[in-house]
Coordinates of C-alpha atoms in Angstrom, one line a residue:
M125 CA -6.0 -34.3 -14.8
T126 CA -5.1 -32.7 -11.4
K127 CA -7.8 -31.1 -9.3
Y128 CA -6.9 -28.3 -6.9
E129 CA -9.5 -26.0 -5.1
G130 CA -9.3 -22.3 -4.0
S131 CA -7.6 -19.1 -4.8
K132 CA -4.9 -18.5 -6.9
G133 CA -2.6 -17.8 -4.0
E134 CA -3.8 -21.2 -2.7
L135 CA -3.0 -23.1 -6.0
R136 CA 0.5 -21.5 -6.1
R137 CA 1.2 -22.8 -2.6
A138 CA 0.2 -26.2 -3.1
L139 CA 2.3 -26.4 -6.5
L140 CA 5.2 -24.8 -5.2
A141 CA 5.4 -27.0 -2.5
V142 CA 5.1 -30.0 -4.9
R143 CA 8.0 -28.5 -6.7
A144 CA 10.2 -27.9 -3.4
G145 CA 10.3 -31.9 -3.3
L146 CA 11.9 -32.3 -6.4
T147 CA 15.4 -33.5 -6.5
A148 CA 18.5 -31.8 -9.1
D149 CA 17.6 -35.6 -10.7
D150 CA 13.9 -35.1 -11.5
V151 CA 14.5 -31.5 -12.6
T152 CA 17.3 -32.5 -15.0
A153 CA 15.4 -35.7 -16.4
A154 CA 12.1 -33.4 -16.6
G155 CA 13.9 -30.8 -18.9
E156 CA 15.3 -33.5 -21.3
A157 CA 11.9 -35.1 -21.6
L158 CA 10.0 -31.9 -22.0
A159 CA 12.7 -30.7 -24.7
R160 CA 12.0 -33.9 -26.7
H161 CA 8.1 -33.2 -27.0
A162 CA 8.6 -29.4 -27.2
L163 CA 10.4 -29.8 -30.5
E164 CA 8.1 -31.9 -31.8
L165 CA 5.6 -29.1 -31.7
P166 CA 4.9 -27.7 -35.2
E167 CA 4.7 -23.9 -33.8
L168 CA 8.6 -24.8 -32.7
T169 CA 9.5 -27.0 -36.0
G170 CA 8.7 -23.7 -38.0
A171 CA 9.9 -21.1 -35.8
R172 CA 12.7 -18.6 -36.7
T173 CA 12.9 -16.4 -33.4
V174 CA 11.8 -18.1 -29.8
A175 CA 11.8 -16.1 -26.9
A176 CA 12.2 -18.5 -24.1
Y177 CA 14.0 -18.2 -20.4
V178 CA 16.4 -20.1 -18.6
S179 CA 14.7 -22.3 -15.9
V180 CA 16.3 -21.7 -12.3
G181 CA 15.7 -23.7 -9.1
S182 CA 12.9 -26.5 -9.4
E183 CA 11.3 -24.8 -12.7
P184 CA 11.1 -27.5 -15.2
G185 CA 14.6 -27.6 -17.1
T186 CA 14.8 -25.4 -20.1
R187 CA 18.5 -25.7 -21.0
P188 CA 18.2 -28.9 -23.0
L189 CA 15.6 -26.8 -25.2
L190 CA 17.4 -23.9 -25.7
E191 CA 20.4 -25.6 -26.9
A192 CA 18.3 -27.8 -29.4
L193 CA 16.7 -24.7 -30.9
R194 CA 19.8 -23.0 -31.1
A195 CA 21.4 -26.2 -32.8
R196 CA 18.5 -25.7 -35.1
G197 CA 19.4 -22.1 -36.0
V198 CA 16.7 -21.0 -34.3
R199 CA 17.1 -17.2 -32.9
V200 CA 16.3 -17.8 -29.3
L201 CA 15.7 -14.5 -27.4
L202 CA 16.2 -14.5 -23.3
P203 CA 14.5 -12.2 -20.7
V204 CA 16.4 -9.4 -18.6
L205 CA 14.5 -8.2 -15.7
L206 CA 13.9 -4.7 -15.2
P207 CA 14.0 -3.2 -12.0
D208 CA 10.3 -2.2 -12.5
N209 CA 9.7 -6.1 -13.3
D210 CA 9.0 -5.7 -16.7
L211 CA 11.1 -7.6 -19.3
D212 CA 14.1 -6.4 -21.8
W213 CA 15.2 -9.0 -24.2
A214 CA 18.7 -10.4 -25.3
E215 CA 20.0 -12.9 -27.6
Y216 CA 21.1 -16.3 -26.4
T217 CA 24.5 -17.3 -27.6
G218 CA 24.8 -20.4 -25.2
P219 CA 25.5 -21.1 -21.7
D220 CA 29.1 -19.5 -21.5
G221 CA 27.1 -16.3 -22.4
L222 CA 25.0 -16.3 -19.3
V223 CA 25.1 -14.6 -16.0
W224 CA 23.8 -14.5 -12.6
A225 CA 21.2 -11.5 -12.0
R226 CA 19.1 -10.4 -9.7
R227 CA 16.5 -12.8 -8.0
G228 CA 18.8 -15.6 -8.8
L229 CA 18.1 -15.6 -12.4
L230 CA 20.4 -16.5 -15.2
E231 CA 20.5 -13.6 -18.2
P232 CA 22.2 -13.1 -21.1
A233 CA 25.1 -10.9 -20.9
G234 CA 25.0 -9.5 -24.4
G235 CA 23.8 -6.4 -25.7
R236 CA 20.0 -5.5 -25.3
L237 CA 17.2 -5.6 -27.7
G238 CA 14.7 -3.6 -25.9
P239 CA 11.2 -4.7 -24.4
D240 CA 9.7 -5.0 -27.9
A241 CA 12.2 -7.5 -28.9
V242 CA 9.6 -9.9 -28.1
T243 CA 6.9 -8.6 -30.6
G244 CA 8.9 -10.5 -33.5
A245 CA 8.7 -13.7 -31.9
D246 CA 7.3 -16.6 -33.6
A247 CA 7.0 -18.6 -30.6
V248 CA 7.0 -17.5 -26.9
L249 CA 8.0 -20.1 -24.1
L250 CA 6.4 -19.0 -20.7
P251 CA 7.2 -20.3 -17.3
G252 CA 4.2 -20.7 -15.2
L253 CA 2.8 -23.1 -12.3
A254 CA -0.5 -24.5 -14.4
V255 CA -2.6 -24.8 -17.0
D256 CA -6.2 -25.9 -17.2
G257 CA -8.0 -27.6 -20.2
R258 CA -8.9 -24.2 -21.4
G259 CA -5.3 -23.3 -21.9
M260 CA -5.5 -20.5 -19.0
R261 CA -2.1 -20.5 -17.3
L262 CA -1.2 -19.6 -13.8
G263 CA 2.0 -17.9 -13.3
R264 CA 4.1 -16.9 -10.2
G265 CA 2.5 -13.6 -9.6
G266 CA 5.0 -11.3 -10.1
G267 CA 3.9 -9.6 -13.5
S268 CA 6.6 -9.6 -15.7
Y269 CA 4.8 -12.1 -18.4
D270 CA 1.4 -10.3 -18.2
R271 CA 3.2 -7.1 -19.4
V272 CA 4.7 -9.5 -22.1
L273 CA 1.3 -10.6 -23.0
A274 CA 0.0 -7.2 -23.1
R275 CA 2.9 -6.0 -25.1
L276 CA 2.1 -8.6 -27.9
A277 CA -1.5 -7.8 -27.8
R278 CA -1.1 -4.2 -28.2
A279 CA 1.8 -4.8 -30.9
G280 CA -1.0 -7.4 -32.8
A281 CA 1.8 -9.6 -32.8
D282 CA 0.3 -13.4 -32.7
P283 CA 3.4 -15.6 -31.6
A284 CA 2.5 -19.0 -30.5
L285 CA 2.5 -18.8 -26.3
V286 CA 3.6 -22.5 -25.1
A287 CA 3.7 -22.6 -21.3
L288 CA 6.5 -25.2 -19.6
L289 CA 5.3 -27.3 -16.9
Y290 CA 5.5 -30.7 -14.9
D291 CA 2.6 -33.3 -15.7
E292 CA 0.9 -32.5 -12.3
E293 CA 0.5 -28.9 -13.3
V294 CA -2.0 -29.6 -15.7
V295 CA -5.0 -28.8 -13.5
A296 CA -8.8 -29.1 -13.7
R297 CA -9.0 -25.6 -13.4
V298 CA -7.0 -22.2 -13.1
P299 CA -9.0 -19.0 -11.5
D300 CA -8.4 -16.5 -14.0
E301 CA -9.1 -12.8 -14.1
P302 CA -10.0 -10.2 -17.0
H303 CA -6.1 -9.7 -17.6
D304 CA -5.0 -13.0 -18.0
H305 CA -4.3 -14.8 -21.3
L306 CA -4.8 -18.1 -22.9
V307 CA -2.0 -20.2 -24.2
H308 CA -2.0 -22.5 -27.2
A309 CA 0.1 -25.0 -25.8
A310 CA 1.7 -26.7 -23.0
V311 CA 4.5 -28.7 -22.8
T312 CA 5.2 -31.4 -19.7
P313 CA 7.9 -34.2 -19.7
S314 CA 5.1 -36.9 -20.8
A315 CA 3.2 -35.0 -23.8
A316 CA 2.4 -31.8 -25.4
R317 CA -1.2 -30.7 -25.2
R318 CA -2.9 -28.2 -27.5
F319 CA -5.6 -26.3 -26.7
T320 CA -8.8 -24.7 -28.7
T321 CA -7.1 -21.5 -28.8
V322 CA -4.6 -23.1 -30.9
R323 CA -4.7 -21.5 -34.8

């Protein structure tokens, strides 16, 4: 487990600096390994609907996982960033159904399902920069997924929350605040780790 000290901002900067040094081949290889481990998680094995996201830049690659889930017959929902940074959702129909959007994101071109569509997911795959041994996740700081997690809590929805990360992003401690949420599992290119928050 990597040890980082400091505030959320300092931790984010340190982890983003490491990601900035990754090559396209690193990202591709990580995405393929990550998909293999994620597909073994019981929370994804039995899922009928999974809310996921399309990785961009140096984020751990999600495309192999998206395709594998779709090949299994899983309904995959992808986020669409709204002007206020909240997330709407649309169904993933394959790589040809993705379009470039604001902030360099890839989003589904199909019809919007509304921000509450995520409450029907059996599992939610979360981007992030780190998770600690408790399952506390560190996001990018934009607040979009904080809204998603708050929406799930308000609706009484209890999907499996799974963070997708690189190995070195499983850290000793993530600084947390009252609005932060624990995840049930983290998947990295070398392993799937489940936390005590798991049901």
